């Protein structure tokens, strides 16, 4: 992968935007009336600086991984920075690899960032929801529970939470700012993205010796060809989500599918 190289320094203080309709600046979700500017490939502090103007001093960036997997937990990381420049990694030549969405980093760079981020962050914590809980309450509620576990594990509660995406699954009493592609725009969310991804990948890799046919170390529980073939021949493991629709395509194992009470939650999310 080509090392991301920004056209400008990504950690400069951004000019504070005015708030429409008398709302506190920074608490409204960005509108969609006009086309958004191109997304940066390196995360900055624009969102955090705007939120600090509204009085938020401790800002937690929250990101998740594992929502679309067929096996394993959904994992959420909550990260808090002191707004200092984040660590950088050596790239090709004199170029630097800078912090961004974990999906834009190579596995080696994610692992390297995961080694240095804990010592740089002001604080961070990880929460998860196991497959059995996902089956019981549905993905939306499981995701909320995992995020709350991470946030409550922080040494101090945040004044405000930045969520990646446009869905506030946390709700009250948390003060939330939803931002699409926040993991590419916010240093805080990018750090959470990397730590959540590496943590969950390591958890899934630990299952490889016990379930070698499923390729958990390579696919992390997502529907790879190896994973799908193993399901057809061996069926689901205790780490699979048993209420999900992949079982409908496995006649030999379809009888194992769990049908959760629709009144217990919002149900399974689309497998993307």
PDB file of C-alpha atoms in Angstrom:
ATOM      1  CA  UNK A   1       0.000   0.000   0.000  1.00  0.00           C
ATOM      2  CA  UNK A   2       1.294   3.469  -0.757  1.00  0.00           C
ATOM      3  CA  UNK A   3       2.084   5.397   2.366  1.00  0.00           C
ATOM      4  CA  UNK A   4      -0.505   8.162   2.862  1.00  0.00           C
ATOM      5  CA  UNK A   5       1.028  11.582   2.308  1.00  0.00           C
ATOM      6  CA  UNK A   6      -1.125  14.623   3.126  1.00  0.00           C
ATOM      7  CA  UNK A   7      -0.944  17.844   1.203  1.00  0.00           C
ATOM      8  CA  UNK A   8      -0.844  19.857   4.419  1.00  0.00           C
ATOM      9  CA  UNK A   9       0.030  19.286   8.064  1.00  0.00           C
ATOM     10  CA  UNK A  10      -2.964  17.407   9.524  1.00  0.00           C
ATOM     11  CA  UNK A  11      -2.708  18.531  13.145  1.00  0.00           C
ATOM     12  CA  UNK A  12      -3.104  22.286  12.767  1.00  0.00           C
ATOM     13  CA  UNK A  13      -5.849  23.948  14.760  1.00  0.00           C
ATOM     14  CA  UNK A  14      -8.910  24.400  12.562  1.00  0.00           C
ATOM     15  CA  UNK A  15     -11.006  27.533  12.474  1.00  0.00           C
ATOM     16  CA  UNK A  16     -14.138  27.099  14.581  1.00  0.00           C
ATOM     17  CA  UNK A  17     -17.370  26.843  12.611  1.00  0.00           C
ATOM     18  CA  UNK A  18     -20.452  28.796  13.593  1.00  0.00           C
ATOM     19  CA  UNK A  19     -23.447  26.861  14.882  1.00  0.00           C
ATOM     20  CA  UNK A  20     -26.819  27.189  13.105  1.00  0.00           C
ATOM     21  CA  UNK A  21     -30.118  27.762  14.892  1.00  0.00           C
ATOM     22  CA  UNK A  22     -28.464  28.714  18.152  1.00  0.00           C
ATOM     23  CA  UNK A  23     -27.166  25.183  18.875  1.00  0.00           C
ATOM     24  CA  UNK A  24     -23.956  24.759  20.786  1.00  0.00           C
ATOM     25  CA  UNK A  25     -21.186  24.689  18.200  1.00  0.00           C
ATOM     26  CA  UNK A  26     -19.953  21.231  17.386  1.00  0.00           C
ATOM     27  CA  UNK A  27     -22.943  19.284  18.717  1.00  0.00           C
ATOM     28  CA  UNK A  28     -24.971  19.232  15.528  1.00  0.00           C
ATOM     29  CA  UNK A  29     -24.354  16.483  12.984  1.00  0.00           C
ATOM     30  CA  UNK A  30     -22.896  17.802   9.771  1.00  0.00           C
ATOM     31  CA  UNK A  31     -25.632  18.615   7.268  1.00  0.00           C
ATOM     32  CA  UNK A  32     -26.039  17.061   3.839  1.00  0.00           C
ATOM     33  CA  UNK A  33     -27.322  20.072   1.863  1.00  0.00           C
ATOM     34  CA  UNK A  34     -24.030  20.492   0.047  1.00  0.00           C
ATOM     35  CA  UNK A  35     -21.461  18.050  -1.214  1.00  0.00           C
ATOM     36  CA  UNK A  36     -18.829  17.304   1.452  1.00  0.00           C
ATOM     37  CA  UNK A  37     -15.199  18.141   0.746  1.00  0.00           C
ATOM     38  CA  UNK A  38     -12.866  15.283  -0.210  1.00  0.00           C
ATOM     39  CA  UNK A  39     -11.940  13.173   2.783  1.00  0.00           C
ATOM     40  CA  UNK A  40      -8.342  13.435   4.007  1.00  0.00           C
ATOM     41  CA  UNK A  41      -6.274  10.264   4.121  1.00  0.00           C
ATOM     42  CA  UNK A  42      -4.665  11.419   7.365  1.00  0.00           C
ATOM     43  CA  UNK A  43      -6.722  12.162  10.468  1.00  0.00           C
ATOM     44  CA  UNK A  44      -6.583  15.623  12.036  1.00  0.00           C
ATOM     45  CA  UNK A  45      -8.051  17.501  14.986  1.00  0.00           C
ATOM     46  CA  UNK A  46     -10.658  19.616  13.222  1.00  0.00           C
ATOM     47  CA  UNK A  47     -13.631  17.920  14.904  1.00  0.00           C
ATOM     48  CA  UNK A  48     -11.993  17.864  18.333  1.00  0.00           C
ATOM     49  CA  UNK A  49     -11.009  21.543  18.170  1.00  0.00           C
ATOM     50  CA  UNK A  50     -14.543  22.493  17.198  1.00  0.00           C
ATOM     51  CA  UNK A  51     -15.987  20.505  20.085  1.00  0.00           C
ATOM     52  CA  UNK A  52     -13.589  22.095  22.571  1.00  0.00           C
ATOM     53  CA  UNK A  53     -15.016  25.462  21.583  1.00  0.00           C
ATOM     54  CA  UNK A  54     -18.364  24.175  22.890  1.00  0.00           C
ATOM     55  CA  UNK A  55     -16.819  23.414  26.267  1.00  0.00           C
ATOM     56  CA  UNK A  56     -15.968  19.730  25.886  1.00  0.00           C
ATOM     57  CA  UNK A  57     -12.569  19.118  27.501  1.00  0.00           C
ATOM     58  CA  UNK A  58     -12.396  15.319  27.547  1.00  0.00           C
ATOM     59  CA  UNK A  59     -13.411  13.982  24.139  1.00  0.00           C
ATOM     60  CA  UNK A  60     -13.584  10.256  23.507  1.00  0.00           C
ATOM     61  CA  UNK A  61     -13.359   8.898  19.994  1.00  0.00           C
ATOM     62  CA  UNK A  62     -15.269   5.626  19.627  1.00  0.00           C
ATOM     63  CA  UNK A  63     -15.011   3.077  16.835  1.00  0.00           C
ATOM     64  CA  UNK A  64     -16.034  -0.548  16.422  1.00  0.00           C
ATOM     65  CA  UNK A  65     -14.945  -3.602  14.484  1.00  0.00           C
ATOM     66  CA  UNK A  66     -16.627  -6.933  13.835  1.00  0.00           C
ATOM     67  CA  UNK A  67     -20.134  -5.760  13.086  1.00  0.00           C
ATOM     68  CA  UNK A  68     -20.349  -7.702   9.826  1.00  0.00           C
ATOM     69  CA  UNK A  69     -18.463 -10.828  10.877  1.00  0.00           C
ATOM     70  CA  UNK A  70     -20.146 -14.231  11.152  1.00  0.00           C
ATOM     71  CA  UNK A  71     -18.048 -15.299  14.132  1.00  0.00           C
ATOM     72  CA  UNK A  72     -16.445 -13.609  17.101  1.00  0.00           C
ATOM     73  CA  UNK A  73     -17.365 -10.587  19.195  1.00  0.00           C
ATOM     74  CA  UNK A  74     -18.058  -7.032  18.208  1.00  0.00           C
ATOM     75  CA  UNK A  75     -15.299  -4.896  19.740  1.00  0.00           C
ATOM     76  CA  UNK A  76     -15.397  -1.188  20.573  1.00  0.00           C
ATOM     77  CA  UNK A  77     -12.527   1.068  21.596  1.00  0.00           C
ATOM     78  CA  UNK A  78     -12.893   4.432  23.311  1.00  0.00           C
ATOM     79  CA  UNK A  79      -9.798   6.645  23.063  1.00  0.00           C
ATOM     80  CA  UNK A  80      -8.956  10.045  24.553  1.00  0.00           C
ATOM     81  CA  UNK A  81      -6.033  12.211  23.428  1.00  0.00           C
ATOM     82  CA  UNK A  82      -4.443  15.359  24.817  1.00  0.00           C
ATOM     83  CA  UNK A  83      -4.588  16.898  21.315  1.00  0.00           C
ATOM     84  CA  UNK A  84      -0.842  16.536  20.841  1.00  0.00           C
ATOM     85  CA  UNK A  85       0.490  15.287  17.482  1.00  0.00           C
ATOM     86  CA  UNK A  86       0.121  11.512  17.344  1.00  0.00           C
ATOM     87  CA  UNK A  87       3.032   9.160  16.728  1.00  0.00           C
ATOM     88  CA  UNK A  88       4.219   8.579  13.185  1.00  0.00           C
ATOM     89  CA  UNK A  89       5.851   5.543  11.614  1.00  0.00           C
ATOM     90  CA  UNK A  90       8.794   5.499   9.213  1.00  0.00           C
ATOM     91  CA  UNK A  91       7.702   5.007   5.619  1.00  0.00           C
ATOM     92  CA  UNK A  92       9.556   4.756   2.347  1.00  0.00           C
ATOM     93  CA  UNK A  93      12.477   7.079   2.038  1.00  0.00           C
ATOM     94  CA  UNK A  94      11.886  10.172   4.138  1.00  0.00           C
ATOM     95  CA  UNK A  95       8.118   9.800   4.121  1.00  0.00           C
ATOM     96  CA  UNK A  96       6.091   9.160   7.265  1.00  0.00           C
ATOM     97  CA  UNK A  97       3.073   6.933   7.827  1.00  0.00           C
ATOM     98  CA  UNK A  98       0.538   8.952   9.770  1.00  0.00           C
ATOM     99  CA  UNK A  99      -2.458   7.875  11.797  1.00  0.00           C
ATOM    100  CA  UNK A 100      -5.714   7.284   9.938  1.00  0.00           C
ATOM    101  CA  UNK A 101      -8.585   4.819   9.571  1.00  0.00           C
ATOM    102  CA  UNK A 102      -7.300   1.310  10.277  1.00  0.00           C
ATOM    103  CA  UNK A 103      -8.664   0.101   6.919  1.00  0.00           C
ATOM    104  CA  UNK A 104      -6.268   2.457   5.120  1.00  0.00           C
ATOM    105  CA  UNK A 105      -3.241   1.035   6.916  1.00  0.00           C
ATOM    106  CA  UNK A 106      -1.378  -2.164   6.202  1.00  0.00           C
ATOM    107  CA  UNK A 107      -1.502  -4.905   8.814  1.00  0.00           C
ATOM    108  CA  UNK A 108       2.120  -4.194   9.709  1.00  0.00           C
ATOM    109  CA  UNK A 109       1.397  -0.497  10.214  1.00  0.00           C
ATOM    110  CA  UNK A 110      -1.685  -1.243  12.320  1.00  0.00           C
ATOM    111  CA  UNK A 111       0.373  -3.530  14.537  1.00  0.00           C
ATOM    112  CA  UNK A 112       3.110  -0.921  14.854  1.00  0.00           C
ATOM    113  CA  UNK A 113       0.649   1.830  15.772  1.00  0.00           C
ATOM    114  CA  UNK A 114      -1.030  -0.476  18.289  1.00  0.00           C
ATOM    115  CA  UNK A 115       2.302  -0.813  20.103  1.00  0.00           C
ATOM    116  CA  UNK A 116       2.856   2.940  20.505  1.00  0.00           C
ATOM    117  CA  UNK A 117      -0.672   4.374  20.792  1.00  0.00           C
ATOM    118  CA  UNK A 118      -1.344   3.147  24.362  1.00  0.00           C
ATOM    119  CA  UNK A 119       1.673   5.070  25.646  1.00  0.00           C
ATOM    120  CA  UNK A 120       0.712   8.202  23.726  1.00  0.00           C
ATOM    121  CA  UNK A 121      -3.025   8.370  24.425  1.00  0.00           C
ATOM    122  CA  UNK A 122      -4.271  10.120  27.554  1.00  0.00           C
ATOM    123  CA  UNK A 123      -6.475   7.059  28.122  1.00  0.00           C
ATOM    124  CA  UNK A 124      -8.242   4.305  26.257  1.00  0.00           C
ATOM    125  CA  UNK A 125     -10.407   1.266  26.988  1.00  0.00           C
ATOM    126  CA  UNK A 126     -11.893  -1.614  25.038  1.00  0.00           C
ATOM    127  CA  UNK A 127     -15.314  -3.213  25.431  1.00  0.00           C
ATOM    128  CA  UNK A 128     -16.870  -6.122  23.606  1.00  0.00           C
ATOM    129  CA  UNK A 129     -20.060  -8.093  23.154  1.00  0.00           C
ATOM    130  CA  UNK A 130     -19.756 -11.851  22.541  1.00  0.00           C
ATOM    131  CA  UNK A 131     -21.685 -13.804  19.893  1.00  0.00           C
ATOM    132  CA  UNK A 132     -24.153 -15.153  22.438  1.00  0.00           C
ATOM    133  CA  UNK A 133     -25.112 -11.634  23.512  1.00  0.00           C
ATOM    134  CA  UNK A 134     -25.403 -10.518  19.898  1.00  0.00           C
ATOM    135  CA  UNK A 135     -27.817 -13.401  19.292  1.00  0.00           C
ATOM    136  CA  UNK A 136     -29.809 -12.510  22.388  1.00  0.00           C
ATOM    137  CA  UNK A 137     -30.239  -8.760  21.986  1.00  0.00           C
ATOM    138  CA  UNK A 138     -29.385  -7.977  18.349  1.00  0.00           C
ATOM    139  CA  UNK A 139     -26.417  -6.106  16.930  1.00  0.00           C
ATOM    140  CA  UNK A 140     -27.571  -2.564  17.682  1.00  0.00           C
ATOM    141  CA  UNK A 141     -27.995  -3.237  21.389  1.00  0.00           C
ATOM    142  CA  UNK A 142     -24.863  -5.389  21.534  1.00  0.00           C
ATOM    143  CA  UNK A 143     -22.885  -2.563  19.939  1.00  0.00           C
ATOM    144  CA  UNK A 144     -24.289  -0.090  22.465  1.00  0.00           C
ATOM    145  CA  UNK A 145     -23.374  -2.367  25.365  1.00  0.00           C
ATOM    146  CA  UNK A 146     -19.828  -2.854  24.087  1.00  0.00           C
ATOM    147  CA  UNK A 147     -19.378   0.913  23.666  1.00  0.00           C
ATOM    148  CA  UNK A 148     -20.758   1.650  27.135  1.00  0.00           C
ATOM    149  CA  UNK A 149     -18.395  -0.933  28.630  1.00  0.00           C
ATOM    150  CA  UNK A 150     -15.458   0.788  26.955  1.00  0.00           C
ATOM    151  CA  UNK A 151     -16.550   4.279  27.990  1.00  0.00           C
ATOM    152  CA  UNK A 152     -17.207   3.263  31.593  1.00  0.00           C
ATOM    153  CA  UNK A 153     -13.761   1.666  31.767  1.00  0.00           C
ATOM    154  CA  UNK A 154     -12.037   4.995  31.059  1.00  0.00           C
ATOM    155  CA  UNK A 155     -10.397   6.584  34.131  1.00  0.00           C
ATOM    156  CA  UNK A 156     -12.643   9.634  33.758  1.00  0.00           C
ATOM    157  CA  UNK A 157     -15.953   9.872  31.892  1.00  0.00           C
ATOM    158  CA  UNK A 158     -15.738  11.923  28.691  1.00  0.00           C
ATOM    159  CA  UNK A 159     -17.583  15.193  28.254  1.00  0.00           C
ATOM    160  CA  UNK A 160     -18.486  14.199  24.721  1.00  0.00           C
ATOM    161  CA  UNK A 161     -18.186  11.188  22.407  1.00  0.00           C
ATOM    162  CA  UNK A 162     -17.375  11.219  18.690  1.00  0.00           C
ATOM    163  CA  UNK A 163     -19.017   8.295  16.904  1.00  0.00           C
ATOM    164  CA  UNK A 164     -17.966   7.147  13.455  1.00  0.00           C
ATOM    165  CA  UNK A 165     -21.066   7.129  11.234  1.00  0.00           C
ATOM    166  CA  UNK A 166     -24.453   8.817  11.326  1.00  0.00           C
ATOM    167  CA  UNK A 167     -26.193   6.581  13.877  1.00  0.00           C
ATOM    168  CA  UNK A 168     -26.180   7.534  17.550  1.00  0.00           C
ATOM    169  CA  UNK A 169     -26.470   4.052  19.015  1.00  0.00           C
ATOM    170  CA  UNK A 170     -25.340   5.309  22.446  1.00  0.00           C
ATOM    171  CA  UNK A 171     -28.206   7.717  23.187  1.00  0.00           C
ATOM    172  CA  UNK A 172     -28.621   9.301  26.628  1.00  0.00           C
ATOM    173  CA  UNK A 173     -26.972  10.091  28.948  1.00  0.00           C
ATOM    174  CA  UNK A 174     -23.966  10.301  26.628  1.00  0.00           C
ATOM    175  CA  UNK A 175     -23.380  13.517  24.699  1.00  0.00           C
ATOM    176  CA  UNK A 176     -22.621  12.379  21.167  1.00  0.00           C
ATOM    177  CA  UNK A 177     -21.359  13.900  17.946  1.00  0.00           C
ATOM    178  CA  UNK A 178     -21.910  11.620  14.920  1.00  0.00           C
ATOM    179  CA  UNK A 179     -19.579  12.145  11.979  1.00  0.00           C
ATOM    180  CA  UNK A 180     -19.440  10.091   8.792  1.00  0.00           C
ATOM    181  CA  UNK A 181     -15.917   8.781   8.153  1.00  0.00           C
ATOM    182  CA  UNK A 182     -14.747  10.174  11.468  1.00  0.00           C
ATOM    183  CA  UNK A 183     -12.024   7.514  11.462  1.00  0.00           C
ATOM    184  CA  UNK A 184     -10.425   9.392   8.546  1.00  0.00           C
ATOM    185  CA  UNK A 185     -11.054  12.873   9.954  1.00  0.00           C
ATOM    186  CA  UNK A 186     -10.497  12.581  13.704  1.00  0.00           C
ATOM    187  CA  UNK A 187      -7.217  11.558  15.327  1.00  0.00           C
ATOM    188  CA  UNK A 188      -9.168  10.360  18.361  1.00  0.00           C
ATOM    189  CA  UNK A 189     -11.466   8.081  16.353  1.00  0.00           C
ATOM    190  CA  UNK A 190      -8.592   6.875  14.153  1.00  0.00           C
ATOM    191  CA  UNK A 191      -6.685   5.770  17.254  1.00  0.00           C
ATOM    192  CA  UNK A 192      -9.783   3.920  18.487  1.00  0.00           C
ATOM    193  CA  UNK A 193     -10.169   2.350  15.046  1.00  0.00           C
ATOM    194  CA  UNK A 194      -6.646   0.943  15.050  1.00  0.00           C
ATOM    195  CA  UNK A 195      -6.740  -0.360  18.615  1.00  0.00           C
ATOM    196  CA  UNK A 196     -10.152  -2.014  18.169  1.00  0.00           C
ATOM    197  CA  UNK A 197      -9.091  -3.677  14.913  1.00  0.00           C
ATOM    198  CA  UNK A 198      -5.797  -5.027  16.229  1.00  0.00           C
ATOM    199  CA  UNK A 199      -7.372  -6.210  19.482  1.00  0.00           C
ATOM    200  CA  UNK A 200     -10.113  -8.144  17.696  1.00  0.00           C
ATOM    201  CA  UNK A 201      -7.768  -9.583  15.057  1.00  0.00           C
ATOM    202  CA  UNK A 202      -5.567 -10.958  17.811  1.00  0.00           C
ATOM    203  CA  UNK A 203      -8.549 -12.482  19.599  1.00  0.00           C
ATOM    204  CA  UNK A 204      -9.654 -14.247  16.423  1.00  0.00           C
ATOM    205  CA  UNK A 205      -6.120 -15.432  15.629  1.00  0.00           C
ATOM    206  CA  UNK A 206      -6.016 -17.124  19.041  1.00  0.00           C
ATOM    207  CA  UNK A 207      -8.881 -19.360  17.873  1.00  0.00           C
ATOM    208  CA  UNK A 208      -6.891 -20.703  14.916  1.00  0.00           C
ATOM    209  CA  UNK A 209      -5.201 -23.627  16.724  1.00  0.00           C
ATOM    210  CA  UNK A 210      -8.556 -24.897  18.011  1.00  0.00           C
ATOM    211  CA  UNK A 211     -10.457 -24.344  14.745  1.00  0.00           C
ATOM    212  CA  UNK A 212      -7.814 -24.428  11.978  1.00  0.00           C
ATOM    213  CA  UNK A 213     -10.242 -25.169   9.137  1.00  0.00           C
ATOM    214  CA  UNK A 214     -12.037 -21.816   9.490  1.00  0.00           C
ATOM    215  CA  UNK A 215      -9.049 -19.569   8.867  1.00  0.00           C
ATOM    216  CA  UNK A 216      -9.933 -17.229  11.731  1.00  0.00           C
ATOM    217  CA  UNK A 217      -6.392 -15.872  11.802  1.00  0.00           C
ATOM    218  CA  UNK A 218      -6.745 -14.645   8.229  1.00  0.00           C
ATOM    219  CA  UNK A 219     -10.452 -13.784   7.961  1.00  0.00           C
ATOM    220  CA  UNK A 220     -11.134 -12.697  11.572  1.00  0.00           C
ATOM    221  CA  UNK A 221     -14.548 -14.353  11.379  1.00  0.00           C
ATOM    222  CA  UNK A 222     -15.680 -12.595   8.205  1.00  0.00           C
ATOM    223  CA  UNK A 223     -17.136 -14.686   5.325  1.00  0.00           C
ATOM    224  CA  UNK A 224     -14.001 -15.636   3.377  1.00  0.00           C
ATOM    225  CA  UNK A 225     -14.114 -18.625   0.977  1.00  0.00           C
ATOM    226  CA  UNK A 226     -12.131 -20.739   3.449  1.00  0.00           C
ATOM    227  CA  UNK A 227     -14.508 -19.800   6.259  1.00  0.00           C
ATOM    228  CA  UNK A 228     -17.600 -20.568   4.177  1.00  0.00           C
ATOM    229  CA  UNK A 229     -16.222 -23.936   3.070  1.00  0.00           C
ATOM    230  CA  UNK A 230     -15.485 -24.905   6.673  1.00  0.00           C
ATOM    231  CA  UNK A 231     -19.020 -23.984   7.685  1.00  0.00           C
ATOM    232  CA  UNK A 232     -20.455 -26.187   4.950  1.00  0.00           C
ATOM    233  CA  UNK A 233     -18.390 -29.202   6.035  1.00  0.00           C
ATOM    234  CA  UNK A 234     -18.107 -28.768   9.805  1.00  0.00           C
ATOM    235  CA  UNK A 235     -20.919 -26.416  10.803  1.00  0.00           C
ATOM    236  CA  UNK A 236     -20.709 -23.447  13.180  1.00  0.00           C
ATOM    237  CA  UNK A 237     -18.381 -23.291  16.170  1.00  0.00           C
ATOM    238  CA  UNK A 238     -19.270 -21.972  19.645  1.00  0.00           C
ATOM    239  CA  UNK A 239     -17.883 -18.633  18.427  1.00  0.00           C
ATOM    240  CA  UNK A 240     -20.401 -18.181  15.603  1.00  0.00           C
ATOM    241  CA  UNK A 241     -23.433 -15.922  15.660  1.00  0.00           C
ATOM    242  CA  UNK A 242     -26.297 -18.353  15.517  1.00  0.00           C
ATOM    243  CA  UNK A 243     -29.143 -15.941  14.729  1.00  0.00           C
ATOM    244  CA  UNK A 244     -27.603 -14.702  11.485  1.00  0.00           C
ATOM    245  CA  UNK A 245     -28.877 -15.417   8.005  1.00  0.00           C
ATOM    246  CA  UNK A 246     -25.763 -17.230   6.714  1.00  0.00           C
ATOM    247  CA  UNK A 247     -27.284 -20.356   8.302  1.00  0.00           C
ATOM    248  CA  UNK A 248     -30.213 -20.135   5.851  1.00  0.00           C
ATOM    249  CA  UNK A 249     -27.765 -21.060   3.094  1.00  0.00           C
ATOM    250  CA  UNK A 250     -26.451 -24.127   4.939  1.00  0.00           C
ATOM    251  CA  UNK A 251     -29.201 -26.780   4.728  1.00  0.00           C
ATOM    252  CA  UNK A 252     -27.225 -29.254   6.815  1.00  0.00           C
ATOM    253  CA  UNK A 253     -26.953 -26.783   9.713  1.00  0.00           C
ATOM    254  CA  UNK A 254     -30.048 -24.642   9.241  1.00  0.00           C
ATOM    255  CA  UNK A 255     -31.819 -26.326  12.162  1.00  0.00           C
ATOM    256  CA  UNK A 256     -29.283 -24.784  14.546  1.00  0.00           C
ATOM    257  CA  UNK A 257     -30.354 -21.230  13.792  1.00  0.00           C
ATOM    258  CA  UNK A 258     -31.649 -19.258  16.743  1.00  0.00           C
ATOM    259  CA  UNK A 259     -34.783 -17.196  16.210  1.00  0.00           C
ATOM    260  CA  UNK A 260     -34.753 -14.310  18.617  1.00  0.00           C
ATOM    261  CA  UNK A 261     -37.881 -12.617  19.886  1.00  0.00           C
ATOM    262  CA  UNK A 262     -38.302  -9.542  17.616  1.00  0.00           C
ATOM    263  CA  UNK A 263     -39.474  -7.543  20.636  1.00  0.00           C
ATOM    264  CA  UNK A 264     -36.093  -8.080  22.315  1.00  0.00           C
ATOM    265  CA  UNK A 265     -34.277  -5.622  20.082  1.00  0.00           C
ATOM    266  CA  UNK A 266     -33.846  -4.265  16.590  1.00  0.00           C
ATOM    267  CA  UNK A 267     -32.379  -7.463  15.182  1.00  0.00           C
ATOM    268  CA  UNK A 268     -29.459  -8.377  12.997  1.00  0.00           C
ATOM    269  CA  UNK A 269     -27.831  -5.707  10.900  1.00  0.00           C
ATOM    270  CA  UNK A 270     -27.041  -6.251   7.220  1.00  0.00           C
ATOM    271  CA  UNK A 271     -23.921  -8.325   6.693  1.00  0.00           C
ATOM    272  CA  UNK A 272     -21.636  -5.697   5.187  1.00  0.00           C
TER     273      UNK A 272
END
